[in-house]
Short mmCIF file of C-alpha atoms in Angstrom, two decimals:
data_model
loop_
_atom_site.label_atom_id
_atom_site.label_comp_id
_atom_site.label_asym_id
_atom_site.label_seq_id
_atom_site.Cartn_x
_atom_site.Cartn_y
_atom_site.Cartn_z
CA ALA X 1 20.29 -23.42 9.77
CA GLY X 2 18.70 -26.66 11.04
CA PHE X 3 15.77 -27.14 8.62
CA GLU X 4 14.68 -28.02 5.09
CA PRO X 5 13.92 -24.75 2.96
CA LEU X 6 10.19 -24.35 2.18
CA ASP X 7 8.93 -24.17 -1.46
CA PRO X 8 7.90 -20.85 -1.68
CA LYS X 9 4.58 -21.80 -3.31
CA ASN X 10 3.61 -22.93 0.51
CA ILE X 11 4.38 -19.26 1.74
CA VAL X 12 1.48 -16.67 2.03
CA ILE X 13 3.35 -13.12 3.12
CA ALA X 14 0.89 -11.34 4.92
CA GLY X 15 0.75 -7.72 7.00
CA ALA X 16 -1.68 -5.16 8.15
CA SER X 17 -1.52 -1.38 7.82
CA ALA X 18 2.45 -0.74 7.84
CA GLY X 19 2.97 -4.50 7.63
CA GLY X 20 0.62 -4.61 4.78
CA GLY X 21 3.11 -2.31 2.94
CA LEU X 22 5.61 -4.07 4.09
CA SER X 23 4.07 -7.18 2.72
CA LEU X 24 3.81 -5.97 -0.71
CA ALA X 25 7.09 -4.04 -1.00
CA LEU X 26 8.60 -7.23 -0.26
CA GLY X 27 6.50 -8.72 -3.21
CA LEU X 28 8.01 -6.07 -5.45
CA ALA X 29 11.56 -6.63 -4.00
CA ILE X 30 11.09 -10.59 -4.69
CA ARG X 31 9.90 -10.28 -8.02
CA ASP X 32 12.49 -7.58 -9.04
CA ALA X 33 15.25 -9.65 -8.04
CA GLY X 34 13.80 -12.38 -10.03
CA LEU X 35 13.41 -14.94 -7.11
CA PRO X 36 10.83 -17.63 -7.15
CA SER X 37 7.20 -16.06 -6.24
CA CYS X 38 5.67 -16.84 -3.13
CA ALA X 39 2.12 -18.04 -3.12
CA GLY X 40 0.32 -14.98 -2.28
CA ILE X 41 0.32 -12.15 -0.39
CA ILE X 42 -2.36 -10.37 1.61
CA GLY X 43 -2.77 -6.71 2.81
CA TRP X 44 -5.38 -5.80 5.16
CA SER X 45 -5.67 -1.91 5.53
CA PRO X 46 -2.08 -1.82 3.42
CA PHE X 47 -0.02 1.61 3.87
CA VAL X 48 1.03 1.77 0.34
CA ASP X 49 1.65 5.54 -0.62
CA LEU X 50 3.57 7.46 1.88
CA THR X 51 2.77 10.51 0.14
CA TYR X 52 -0.66 10.69 1.19
CA SER X 53 -1.64 11.55 -2.15
CA THR X 54 -5.31 9.77 -1.95
CA PRO X 55 -8.51 11.84 -1.29
CA SER X 56 -9.57 9.32 1.82
CA LEU X 57 -6.71 10.78 3.85
CA SER X 58 -7.99 14.01 4.01
CA ASP X 59 -11.72 13.17 3.85
CA GLU X 60 -13.38 15.38 6.63
CA LYS X 61 -16.46 13.22 6.23
CA CYS X 62 -14.37 10.01 7.23
CA LEU X 63 -15.30 8.36 10.59
CA ASP X 64 -11.99 6.88 10.74
CA TYR X 65 -10.27 6.71 14.40
CA LEU X 66 -7.12 7.80 12.41
CA PRO X 67 -6.69 11.37 12.93
CA ILE X 68 -5.24 14.10 10.42
CA VAL X 69 -2.03 15.88 12.17
CA LYS X 70 -0.76 18.36 11.07
CA GLY X 71 2.75 19.22 10.77
CA GLY X 72 4.53 16.10 9.75
CA THR X 73 7.76 15.21 11.80
CA ASN X 74 8.03 18.58 13.28
CA ASP X 75 4.52 18.35 14.80
CA TYR X 76 5.89 16.13 17.74
CA ILE X 77 7.00 17.80 21.15
CA GLU X 78 10.45 18.14 21.35
CA SER X 79 12.52 15.47 23.55
CA GLN X 80 15.69 13.60 23.86
CA VAL X 81 14.28 10.81 21.28
CA ILE X 82 13.26 13.34 18.70
CA LYS X 83 16.55 15.24 19.00
CA GLU X 84 18.74 12.21 18.36
CA PHE X 85 15.88 10.94 15.57
CA LYS X 86 16.33 14.47 13.72
CA GLU X 87 19.95 14.52 14.07
CA LYS X 88 20.50 11.13 12.64
CA ALA X 89 17.93 11.89 9.86
CA ALA X 90 19.43 14.97 8.82
CA VAL X 91 22.73 12.93 8.53
CA LEU X 92 20.91 10.14 6.58
CA THR X 93 19.57 13.04 4.04
CA GLU X 94 22.92 14.62 3.15
CA LYS X 95 24.46 11.29 2.46
CA ILE X 96 21.54 10.46 -0.13
CA LYS X 97 22.04 13.78 -1.82
CA THR X 98 25.87 13.67 -1.96
CA GLN X 99 25.82 10.20 -3.16
CA ASN X 100 25.49 9.03 -6.85
CA LEU X 101 22.76 6.42 -6.24
CA GLY X 102 21.20 6.61 -9.87
CA PRO X 103 18.02 8.25 -11.12
CA LYS X 104 16.08 9.96 -8.39
CA ILE X 105 12.35 9.46 -8.07
CA TRP X 106 11.22 12.75 -7.53
CA HIS X 107 8.51 15.35 -7.31
CA ASP X 108 8.92 19.28 -6.36
CA SER X 109 6.36 18.29 -3.77
CA PHE X 110 8.86 16.53 -1.54
CA ASP X 111 10.76 19.73 -0.93
CA ARG X 112 9.16 20.72 2.03
CA PRO X 113 10.05 23.96 4.15
CA ASP X 114 8.96 22.21 7.16
CA GLY X 115 11.34 19.38 6.95
CA ARG X 116 11.02 15.81 7.00
CA PHE X 117 7.23 14.56 5.86
CA GLN X 118 7.67 11.20 7.16
CA PHE X 119 9.54 9.19 10.05
CA TYR X 120 9.72 5.96 7.65
CA ALA X 121 11.65 7.56 5.00
CA PRO X 122 13.41 10.77 4.08
CA ASN X 123 11.46 12.73 1.62
CA GLU X 124 13.99 11.71 -1.00
CA GLY X 125 12.82 8.36 -0.49
CA LEU X 126 9.10 8.70 -0.30
CA ALA X 127 8.22 7.48 -4.14
CA ILE X 128 10.72 4.37 -4.07
CA PRO X 129 8.82 1.45 -4.74
CA TYR X 130 9.45 -0.62 -1.79
CA VAL X 131 8.79 2.58 0.43
CA SER X 132 5.65 3.19 -1.64
CA PRO X 133 4.48 0.29 -3.50
CA MET X 134 1.41 1.87 -5.14
CA LEU X 135 3.76 4.15 -6.82
CA ALA X 136 6.07 1.15 -8.48
CA GLU X 137 6.66 1.38 -11.93
CA SER X 138 4.34 -1.74 -12.48
CA LEU X 139 2.38 -3.67 -10.20
CA GLY X 140 2.39 -6.30 -12.89
CA ASP X 141 3.86 -10.04 -12.17
CA LEU X 142 3.13 -10.32 -8.73
CA PRO X 143 1.98 -13.34 -6.76
CA PRO X 144 -2.18 -13.40 -6.36
CA LEU X 145 -3.35 -10.41 -4.17
CA LEU X 146 -6.04 -10.10 -1.56
CA LEU X 147 -6.58 -6.43 -0.56
CA ILE X 148 -8.94 -5.57 2.35
CA ALA X 149 -10.00 -2.35 3.69
CA GLY X 150 -12.73 -0.67 5.34
CA ASP X 151 -14.97 1.95 3.81
CA ASP X 152 -14.73 4.63 6.34
CA GLU X 153 -10.87 3.99 6.86
CA ARG X 154 -8.54 6.92 5.78
CA LEU X 155 -6.42 4.34 3.67
CA ARG X 156 -9.29 2.89 1.74
CA ASP X 157 -8.20 5.02 -1.55
CA GLU X 158 -4.95 3.74 -1.56
CA ALA X 159 -6.14 0.09 -1.28
CA ILE X 160 -8.35 0.76 -4.25
CA TYR X 161 -5.70 2.25 -6.25
CA PHE X 162 -3.65 -0.17 -5.94
CA ALA X 163 -5.64 -3.23 -6.50
CA TYR X 164 -6.56 -1.50 -10.24
CA ARG X 165 -2.85 -0.51 -10.73
CA SER X 166 -2.00 -4.63 -10.08
CA ALA X 167 -4.96 -6.00 -12.06
CA GLU X 168 -4.87 -3.80 -14.97
CA PRO X 169 -1.27 -2.34 -15.38
CA THR X 170 -1.43 -1.15 -18.72
CA LYS X 171 -4.25 0.96 -17.88
CA TYR X 172 -3.21 2.41 -14.83
CA LYS X 173 0.53 3.40 -14.78
CA GLY X 174 0.93 5.49 -11.65
CA PRO X 175 2.59 8.71 -10.84
CA SER X 176 3.05 11.49 -14.05
CA TYR X 177 6.75 11.47 -12.90
CA ASN X 178 6.83 8.14 -13.88
CA ALA X 179 5.70 8.11 -17.15
CA GLY X 180 6.90 6.29 -19.79
CA LYS X 181 8.80 4.14 -17.27
CA PHE X 182 5.74 1.26 -17.55
CA GLU X 183 6.50 0.62 -21.00
CA LYS X 184 10.02 -0.19 -20.03
CA SER X 185 9.03 -2.09 -17.66
CA PRO X 186 9.32 -6.22 -17.78
CA PHE X 187 6.90 -6.55 -15.71
CA GLN X 188 3.23 -6.02 -17.58
CA THR X 189 1.38 -9.16 -17.00
CA PRO X 190 -1.69 -8.60 -15.01
CA THR X 191 -1.32 -9.67 -11.10
CA ASN X 192 -4.52 -11.71 -10.06
CA THR X 193 -6.36 -8.94 -7.28
CA THR X 194 -8.80 -9.54 -5.33
CA LEU X 195 -10.15 -6.06 -3.67
CA GLU X 196 -12.61 -6.07 -0.46
CA ILE X 197 -13.77 -2.96 0.76
CA TYR X 198 -16.17 -3.37 4.00
CA GLU X 199 -18.92 -0.72 4.61
CA GLU X 200 -18.53 1.12 7.37
CA MET X 201 -15.91 -0.40 8.66
CA PRO X 202 -12.37 1.62 10.04
CA HIS X 203 -8.70 1.08 9.56
CA VAL X 204 -7.83 -2.88 10.59
CA PHE X 205 -11.25 -3.12 11.50
CA GLN X 206 -10.57 -6.91 12.39
CA MET X 207 -9.70 -6.13 15.70
CA VAL X 208 -13.41 -5.80 16.70
CA GLY X 209 -16.26 -8.20 16.84
CA HIS X 210 -18.15 -7.74 13.47
CA VAL X 211 -19.92 -9.91 10.88
CA CYS X 212 -17.78 -8.17 8.51
CA THR X 213 -14.60 -9.20 10.68
CA THR X 214 -15.55 -12.51 10.34
CA LYS X 215 -16.38 -12.39 6.90
CA SER X 216 -13.01 -10.74 6.05
CA TYR X 217 -11.42 -13.73 8.01
CA GLU X 218 -13.16 -16.26 6.03
CA SER X 219 -11.90 -14.38 2.88
CA THR X 220 -8.37 -14.46 3.93
CA VAL X 221 -8.40 -18.26 4.91
CA GLU X 222 -9.99 -19.09 1.50
CA PHE X 223 -7.91 -17.04 -0.22
CA ILE X 224 -4.79 -18.80 1.74
CA ASN X 225 -5.94 -22.16 0.84
CA LYS X 226 -6.80 -21.51 -2.90
CA VAL X 227 -2.91 -20.14 -3.75
CA THR X 228 -1.58 -22.76 -1.22
CA SER X 229 -3.58 -25.35 -3.69
CA ALA X 230 -5.09 -26.92 -0.32
CA LEU X 231 -8.26 -26.55 -1.61
CA ASN X 232 -7.31 -27.85 -4.97
CA GLU X 233 -9.61 -25.20 -6.88
CA PRO X 234 -8.29 -22.29 -9.32
CA LEU X 235 -8.31 -18.56 -8.53
CA PRO X 236 -11.19 -16.85 -9.66
CA PRO X 237 -10.24 -13.91 -11.95
CA SER X 238 -9.50 -10.69 -10.45
CA SER X 239 -12.40 -8.79 -8.79
CA TYR X 240 -13.09 -5.58 -7.12
CA ASN X 241 -16.03 -6.06 -4.15
CA CYS X 242 -17.96 -4.12 -1.49
CA ILE X 243 -19.30 -6.20 1.45
CA ASN X 244 -22.31 -4.61 3.31
CA GLY X 245 -22.60 -4.54 7.02
CA LYS X 246 -24.54 -8.26 6.42
CA GLY X 247 -21.26 -9.63 4.65
CA GLU X 248 -22.86 -9.62 1.73
CA PHE X 249 -20.97 -9.24 -1.67
CA GLY X 250 -21.68 -6.56 -4.27
CA PRO X 251 -19.70 -4.41 -6.61
CA LEU X 252 -17.93 -1.01 -5.63
CA LYS X 253 -19.55 1.95 -5.78
CA GLU X 254 -19.31 5.23 -7.43
CA HIS X 255 -17.34 6.87 -4.62
CA HIS X 256 -14.82 3.89 -4.50
CA LYS X 257 -13.84 4.48 -8.30
CA LYS X 258 -13.08 8.66 -7.85
CA VAL X 259 -9.83 8.11 -7.15
CA LEU X 260 -9.01 6.17 -10.20
CA GLU X 261 -9.35 9.94 -12.04
CA LEU X 262 -7.02 11.25 -9.55
CA GLU X 263 -4.47 13.07 -11.38
CA LYS X 264 -2.08 13.71 -8.51
CA ILE X 265 -1.35 10.16 -7.55
CA GLY X 266 2.13 10.38 -5.44
CA ILE X 267 2.60 14.06 -4.88
CA VAL X 268 2.52 15.73 -1.72
CA PRO X 269 -0.75 17.20 -1.02
CA GLU X 270 -0.61 20.78 0.83
CA PHE X 271 -1.80 19.41 4.18
CA THR X 272 0.48 17.11 6.15
CA GLY X 273 -1.04 13.97 7.51
CA PHE X 274 -0.38 11.23 10.14
CA ASN X 275 2.00 8.92 10.91
CA LEU X 276 0.77 5.38 11.35
CA LEU X 277 2.50 2.73 13.64
#
């Protein structure tokens, strides 16, 4: 290819929003394939649950600029592009239904009378780990993770739940329809995970000038330097942090932990949410 291959230990995968979800999905794919792990993965406001099952997505008190849009993919104005999309989506859905692709990861809430829930994937694929990484059988044995989200963003809860599932995989095992699968998974070693929730910050707040933006960049740079051994310092243990408007670190607050008690993880709620770009 005209260049020397890079040592995976010098590679950090990173992304924001849907890109954060893709980064974590790639980490799962690399792990599952038995390939050498990268040095670390960074997710800013990662989109990791396409079932929209976490409470912050529908919280009316949420101050995020991301709206709640009812109607799924049917809520968009009809156009030639939408028409072509629906035709191709119908063909793909039928192909998935007729092909023998092995056991399906399915819940009845995915069967929606109003049709397709997401543009990203058909309803039959919502809980596939590489589509919704938060719902994987296990989030153990991943490279070190840095997950950053705003306290006032709609994706806050899925970042929190992902962090706990990766750092404490034997305690938080995911959706009920995956019951018993974690025990059979070869990936049960806790993942070193750092979670940072920034007070009063929206989705991907790194786009705006603020003390929290500066602090999140500093945390990101420090994480990269540590996982690539640039600082020659070991990583600290997994931690869950809340950072105030002055950039001061503290523990998570009680409302952050409510998602950990949720019994309907990975189950599409009655409302239909929004599509993230």
